[in-house]
Amino acid sequence: MSGLKVAITGLGMAVPERRVTNFDLAQTVDTSDEWITERTGIKERRVAGEGETTASLAIEAGQAAIKDAGIDPADIGLCIVATCTSEQPIPPTSAFVQEGLGLRCGAFDVDAACSGFVYALVAGASMVASGAIGPVLVIGAETLTRVVDPLDRSTVILFGDGAGAVVLTPSEEAGLLAWDLGCDGSLTGLLGVPAGGSRLPSSPETLANGDNWLKMDGREVFRRAVRVIVDSARLTLDRAGLTADDIALFVPHQANVRIIDSAAGKLGLPPERTFVNIDRYGNTSAASVPIALAEAAEAGRLRPGDHVLLSGFGAGMSWASAIVRWDR
Ligand code: UT7
């Protein structure tokens, strides 16, 4: 791969005000702070309150990224929103975001579940690098807590809400060096919301059966996640002509600290070069990588010339890796 001439010139994030701790959850389901901390690394997550939605969080994150890029909303050439918890089934979340941000450009959604942001980043970067379009706003935004059964202890402890955004601008140098986008559609049954779509429209029966809530075979997802993260990251490193030693920071999807530690260990990436914020936000699906990226930049952990490895995996099963050369 020769890479794409594009740079991340703006970053932003937004999370709901409301914090729900492990102790709070232990009041409603049979769990404990000790179990959740040991098995997942999560201590608290943010939960959208009244009036907070996928689009409202996306708009807040997008505003911050546009401001950080030092451009005007009217300069944005395209808006892509990665989400699997859309504002409503129709129209796309990106339409609400386009209006909320006062953009004058095309807008569409990408749904690749927790891999969605990295998919959208590659799609947006390809369009910027083609020269056909101006700066592209790529947002990952989710309100997973709206589809998680509050009484299911195996999922309610994991997920949180939030949004992260980047502005992609044409660059003189290749900034997106290599990527890998993958999916194994034979595994759709491992993680998903069965009802509410074409296959099983919502009905009083689906609601009564709990089919509108997220279902997950956590153990199987866990087992496969480590393998796909590692294989996809190795392929992407090869494509970029780099090794793990060249990676200044690994920014993985924040699903479980044990998945992150295991994958990072197999890749030879030590904790000091791996970004983890799952303790504060839980799994925010497509929002987790851009939130982590925004926090890493804020914490001064990204310097010009650094190679940053981004990685996502999730329902589908889908996975995605990308290596970015930092240029700010
Ligand atoms: O974004 C990508 C999507 N999702 C993921 O990446 C999730 C991947 N999977 C995971 O993170 C882990 O599988 C979980 C955190 C979901 C579960 O951890 P685990 O270590 O795989 O636990 P387990 O499912 O094997 O369950 C072990 C025990 C079970 O009890 P028994 O059958 O051994 O008596 C569960 O019923 O832990 C029980 N358990 C709990 N106990 C206390 C399950 N959830 C809880 C809970 N509190 N919240």
PDB file of N, CA and C in Angstrom, residues 144-196:
ATOM      1  N   LEU A 144     -25.506   2.988  23.162  1.00  0.00           N
ATOM      2  CA  LEU A 144     -25.738   1.550  23.366  1.00  0.00           C
ATOM      3  C   LEU A 144     -26.651   1.279  24.553  1.00  0.00           C
ATOM      4  N   THR A 145     -26.646   2.198  25.523  1.00  0.00           N
ATOM      5  CA  THR A 145     -27.462   1.930  26.718  1.00  0.00           C
ATOM      6  C   THR A 145     -28.959   1.923  26.389  1.00  0.00           C
ATOM      7  N   ARG A 146     -29.300   2.441  25.197  1.00  0.00           N
ATOM      8  CA  ARG A 146     -30.718   2.440  24.797  1.00  0.00           C
ATOM      9  C   ARG A 146     -31.153   1.081  24.246  1.00  0.00           C
ATOM     10  N   VAL A 147     -30.208   0.181  23.926  1.00  0.00           N
ATOM     11  CA  VAL A 147     -30.597  -1.138  23.390  1.00  0.00           C
ATOM     12  C   VAL A 147     -30.138  -2.282  24.299  1.00  0.00           C
ATOM     13  N   VAL A 148     -29.585  -1.925  25.457  1.00  0.00           N
ATOM     14  CA  VAL A 148     -29.122  -2.950  26.396  1.00  0.00           C
ATOM     15  C   VAL A 148     -30.208  -3.192  27.449  1.00  0.00           C
ATOM     16  N   ASP A 149     -30.504  -4.458  27.695  1.00  0.00           N
ATOM     17  CA  ASP A 149     -31.507  -4.841  28.700  1.00  0.00           C
ATOM     18  C   ASP A 149     -30.978  -4.459  30.088  1.00  0.00           C
ATOM     19  N   PRO A 150     -31.643  -3.523  30.761  1.00  0.00           N
ATOM     20  CA  PRO A 150     -31.130  -3.073  32.066  1.00  0.00           C
ATOM     21  C   PRO A 150     -31.068  -4.193  33.103  1.00  0.00           C
ATOM     22  N   LEU A 151     -31.734  -5.323  32.817  1.00  0.00           N
ATOM     23  CA  LEU A 151     -31.740  -6.437  33.783  1.00  0.00           C
ATOM     24  C   LEU A 151     -30.818  -7.585  33.348  1.00  0.00           C
ATOM     25  N   ASP A 152     -30.084  -7.417  32.242  1.00  0.00           N
ATOM     26  CA  ASP A 152     -29.169  -8.464  31.778  1.00  0.00           C
ATOM     27  C   ASP A 152     -27.750  -8.133  32.259  1.00  0.00           C
ATOM     28  N   ARG A 153     -27.318  -8.826  33.303  1.00  0.00           N
ATOM     29  CA  ARG A 153     -26.024  -8.459  33.924  1.00  0.00           C
ATOM     30  C   ARG A 153     -24.836  -8.727  33.006  1.00  0.00           C
ATOM     31  N   SER A 154     -25.021  -9.598  31.976  1.00  0.00           N
ATOM     32  CA  SER A 154     -23.880  -9.904  31.122  1.00  0.00           C
ATOM     33  C   SER A 154     -23.609  -8.800  30.093  1.00  0.00           C
ATOM     34  N   THR A 155     -24.602  -7.929  29.844  1.00  0.00           N
ATOM     35  CA  THR A 155     -24.366  -6.837  28.877  1.00  0.00           C
ATOM     36  C   THR A 155     -24.467  -5.440  29.499  1.00  0.00           C
ATOM     37  N   VAL A 156     -25.356  -5.266  30.491  1.00  0.00           N
ATOM     38  CA  VAL A 156     -25.585  -3.915  31.015  1.00  0.00           C
ATOM     39  C   VAL A 156     -24.319  -3.324  31.646  1.00  0.00           C
ATOM     40  N   ILE A 157     -23.450  -4.201  32.110  1.00  0.00           N
ATOM     41  CA  ILE A 157     -22.219  -3.728  32.769  1.00  0.00           C
ATOM     42  C   ILE A 157     -21.190  -3.208  31.762  1.00  0.00           C
ATOM     43  N   LEU A 158     -21.340  -3.638  30.485  1.00  0.00           N
ATOM     44  CA  LEU A 158     -20.269  -3.384  29.515  1.00  0.00           C
ATOM     45  C   LEU A 158     -20.373  -2.050  28.782  1.00  0.00           C
ATOM     46  N   PHE A 159     -21.628  -1.671  28.444  1.00  0.00           N
ATOM     47  CA  PHE A 159     -21.766  -0.615  27.443  1.00  0.00           C
ATOM     48  C   PHE A 159     -22.009   0.770  28.016  1.00  0.00           C
ATOM     49  N   GLY A 160     -21.569   1.772  27.255  1.00  0.00           N
ATOM     50  CA  GLY A 160     -21.756   3.166  27.634  1.00  0.00           C
ATOM     51  C   GLY A 160     -22.014   3.996  26.389  1.00  0.00           C
ATOM     52  N   ASP A 161     -22.276   5.280  26.582  1.00  0.00           N
ATOM     53  CA  ASP A 161     -22.649   6.174  25.482  1.00  0.00           C
ATOM     54  C   ASP A 161     -21.577   7.246  25.265  1.00  0.00           C
ATOM     55  N   GLY A 162     -21.491   7.762  24.038  1.00  0.00           N
ATOM     56  CA  GLY A 162     -20.530   8.827  23.764  1.00  0.00           C
ATOM     57  C   GLY A 162     -20.323   9.023  22.277  1.00  0.00           C
ATOM     58  N   ALA A 163     -19.447   9.964  21.958  1.00  0.00           N
ATOM     59  CA  ALA A 163     -19.125  10.250  20.555  1.00  0.00           C
ATOM     60  C   ALA A 163     -17.717  10.822  20.454  1.00  0.00           C
ATOM     61  N   GLY A 164     -17.060  10.521  19.342  1.00  0.00           N
ATOM     62  CA  GLY A 164     -15.743  11.094  19.052  1.00  0.00           C
ATOM     63  C   GLY A 164     -15.713  11.460  17.580  1.00  0.00           C
ATOM     64  N   ALA A 165     -14.926  12.474  17.239  1.00  0.00           N
ATOM     65  CA  ALA A 165     -14.930  12.956  15.854  1.00  0.00           C
ATOM     66  C   ALA A 165     -13.533  13.385  15.414  1.00  0.00           C
ATOM     67  N   VAL A 166     -13.290  13.253  14.118  1.00  0.00           N
ATOM     68  CA  VAL A 166     -12.044  13.764  13.532  1.00  0.00           C
ATOM     69  C   VAL A 166     -12.372  14.541  12.260  1.00  0.00           C
ATOM     70  N   VAL A 167     -11.515  15.508  11.956  1.00  0.00           N
ATOM     71  CA  VAL A 167     -11.575  16.188  10.660  1.00  0.00           C
ATOM     72  C   VAL A 167     -10.386  15.712   9.848  1.00  0.00           C
ATOM     73  N   LEU A 168     -10.669  15.232   8.639  1.00  0.00           N
ATOM     74  CA  LEU A 168      -9.625  14.760   7.731  1.00  0.00           C
ATOM     75  C   LEU A 168      -9.409  15.809   6.650  1.00  0.00           C
ATOM     76  N   THR A 169      -8.139  16.195   6.459  1.00  0.00           N
ATOM     77  CA  THR A 169      -7.818  17.268   5.512  1.00  0.00           C
ATOM     78  C   THR A 169      -6.750  16.757   4.547  1.00  0.00           C
ATOM     79  N   PRO A 170      -6.768  17.200   3.277  1.00  0.00           N
ATOM     80  CA  PRO A 170      -5.705  16.779   2.353  1.00  0.00           C
ATOM     81  C   PRO A 170      -4.336  17.166   2.901  1.00  0.00           C
ATOM     82  N   SER A 171      -3.339  16.324   2.614  1.00  0.00           N
ATOM     83  CA  SER A 171      -1.991  16.564   3.151  1.00  0.00           C
ATOM     84  C   SER A 171      -0.969  16.336   2.048  1.00  0.00           C
ATOM     85  N   GLU A 172       0.213  16.908   2.240  1.00  0.00           N
ATOM     86  CA  GLU A 172       1.298  16.705   1.276  1.00  0.00           C
ATOM     87  C   GLU A 172       1.868  15.302   1.401  1.00  0.00           C
ATOM     88  N   GLU A 173       1.781  14.781   2.604  1.00  0.00           N
ATOM     89  CA  GLU A 173       2.391  13.471   2.880  1.00  0.00           C
ATOM     90  C   GLU A 173       1.322  12.438   3.199  1.00  0.00           C
ATOM     91  N   ALA A 174       1.672  11.170   2.992  1.00  0.00           N
ATOM     92  CA  ALA A 174       0.737  10.097   3.332  1.00  0.00           C
ATOM     93  C   ALA A 174       0.540  10.063   4.841  1.00  0.00           C
ATOM     94  N   GLY A 175      -0.714  10.146   5.279  1.00  0.00           N
ATOM     95  CA  GLY A 175      -1.016  10.127   6.709  1.00  0.00           C
ATOM     96  C   GLY A 175      -1.695   8.834   7.117  1.00  0.00           C
ATOM     97  N   LEU A 176      -2.522   8.280   6.225  1.00  0.00           N
ATOM     98  CA  LEU A 176      -3.130   6.971   6.496  1.00  0.00           C
ATOM     99  C   LEU A 176      -2.303   5.955   5.717  1.00  0.00           C
ATOM    100  N   LEU A 177      -1.405   5.279   6.423  1.00  0.00           N
ATOM    101  CA  LEU A 177      -0.377   4.478   5.746  1.00  0.00           C
ATOM    102  C   LEU A 177      -0.906   3.158   5.232  1.00  0.00           C
ATOM    103  N   ALA A 178      -1.757   2.491   6.020  1.00  0.00           N
ATOM    104  CA  ALA A 178      -2.255   1.180   5.619  1.00  0.00           C
ATOM    105  C   ALA A 178      -3.468   0.834   6.452  1.00  0.00           C
ATOM    106  N   TRP A 179      -4.263  -0.126   5.971  1.00  0.00           N
ATOM    107  CA  TRP A 179      -5.462  -0.519   6.715  1.00  0.00           C
ATOM    108  C   TRP A 179      -5.871  -1.917   6.316  1.00  0.00           C
ATOM    109  N   ASP A 180      -6.766  -2.457   7.107  1.00  0.00           N
ATOM    110  CA  ASP A 180      -7.359  -3.761   6.814  1.00  0.00           C
ATOM    111  C   ASP A 180      -8.802  -3.709   7.294  1.00  0.00           C
ATOM    112  N   LEU A 181      -9.732  -3.999   6.412  1.00  0.00           N
ATOM    113  CA  LEU A 181     -11.155  -4.029   6.769  1.00  0.00           C
ATOM    114  C   LEU A 181     -11.651  -5.449   6.554  1.00  0.00           C
ATOM    115  N   GLY A 182     -12.246  -6.051   7.601  1.00  0.00           N
ATOM    116  CA  GLY A 182     -12.658  -7.450   7.461  1.00  0.00           C
ATOM    117  C   GLY A 182     -14.022  -7.720   8.077  1.00  0.00           C
ATOM    118  N   CYS A 183     -14.597  -8.832   7.655  1.00  0.00           N
ATOM    119  CA  CYS A 183     -15.898  -9.247   8.198  1.00  0.00           C
ATOM    120  C   CYS A 183     -16.069 -10.748   7.993  1.00  0.00           C
ATOM    121  N   ASP A 184     -16.611 -11.432   8.987  1.00  0.00           N
ATOM    122  CA  ASP A 184     -16.987 -12.839   8.843  1.00  0.00           C
ATOM    123  C   ASP A 184     -18.487 -12.933   9.124  1.00  0.00           C
ATOM    124  N   GLY A 185     -19.249 -12.834   8.040  1.00  0.00           N
ATOM    125  CA  GLY A 185     -20.706 -12.779   8.150  1.00  0.00           C
ATOM    126  C   GLY A 185     -21.352 -14.089   8.568  1.00  0.00           C
ATOM    127  N   SER A 186     -20.546 -15.141   8.748  1.00  0.00           N
ATOM    128  CA  SER A 186     -21.124 -16.391   9.271  1.00  0.00           C
ATOM    129  C   SER A 186     -21.354 -16.273  10.782  1.00  0.00           C
ATOM    130  N   LEU A 187     -20.896 -15.157  11.369  1.00  0.00           N
ATOM    131  CA  LEU A 187     -20.967 -15.003  12.825  1.00  0.00           C
ATOM    132  C   LEU A 187     -21.961 -13.921  13.261  1.00  0.00           C
ATOM    133  N   THR A 188     -22.967 -13.660  12.416  1.00  0.00           N
ATOM    134  CA  THR A 188     -23.937 -12.614  12.775  1.00  0.00           C
ATOM    135  C   THR A 188     -24.681 -12.941  14.064  1.00  0.00           C
ATOM    136  N   GLY A 189     -24.789 -14.239  14.387  1.00  0.00           N
ATOM    137  CA  GLY A 189     -25.554 -14.631  15.573  1.00  0.00           C
ATOM    138  C   GLY A 189     -24.841 -14.385  16.895  1.00  0.00           C
ATOM    139  N   LEU A 190     -23.560 -14.023  16.861  1.00  0.00           N
ATOM    140  CA  LEU A 190     -22.800 -13.873  18.113  1.00  0.00           C
ATOM    141  C   LEU A 190     -23.176 -12.633  18.912  1.00  0.00           C
ATOM    142  N   LEU A 191     -23.600 -11.598  18.197  1.00  0.00           N
ATOM    143  CA  LEU A 191     -23.835 -10.318  18.866  1.00  0.00           C
ATOM    144  C   LEU A 191     -24.802  -9.491  18.026  1.00  0.00           C
ATOM    145  N   GLY A 192     -25.923  -9.100  18.615  1.00  0.00           N
ATOM    146  CA  GLY A 192     -26.844  -8.279  17.849  1.00  0.00           C
ATOM    147  C   GLY A 192     -28.157  -8.033  18.562  1.00  0.00           C
ATOM    148  N   VAL A 193     -28.984  -7.217  17.916  1.00  0.00           N
ATOM    149  CA  VAL A 193     -30.349  -6.972  18.374  1.00  0.00           C
ATOM    150  C   VAL A 193     -31.251  -7.683  17.372  1.00  0.00           C
ATOM    151  N   PRO A 194     -31.916  -8.789  17.771  1.00  0.00           N
ATOM    152  CA  PRO A 194     -32.657  -9.593  16.785  1.00  0.00           C
ATOM    153  C   PRO A 194     -33.833  -8.868  16.121  1.00  0.00           C
ATOM    154  N   ALA A 195     -34.557  -8.042  16.871  1.00  0.00           N
ATOM    155  CA  ALA A 195     -35.795  -7.459  16.322  1.00  0.00           C
ATOM    156  C   ALA A 195     -35.632  -5.978  15.997  1.00  0.00           C
ATOM    157  N   GLY A 196     -36.606  -5.485  15.228  1.00  0.00           N
ATOM    158  CA  GLY A 196     -36.627  -4.053  14.934  1.00  0.00           C
ATOM    159  C   GLY A 196     -36.161  -3.746  13.527  1.00  0.00           C
TER     160      GLY A 196
END
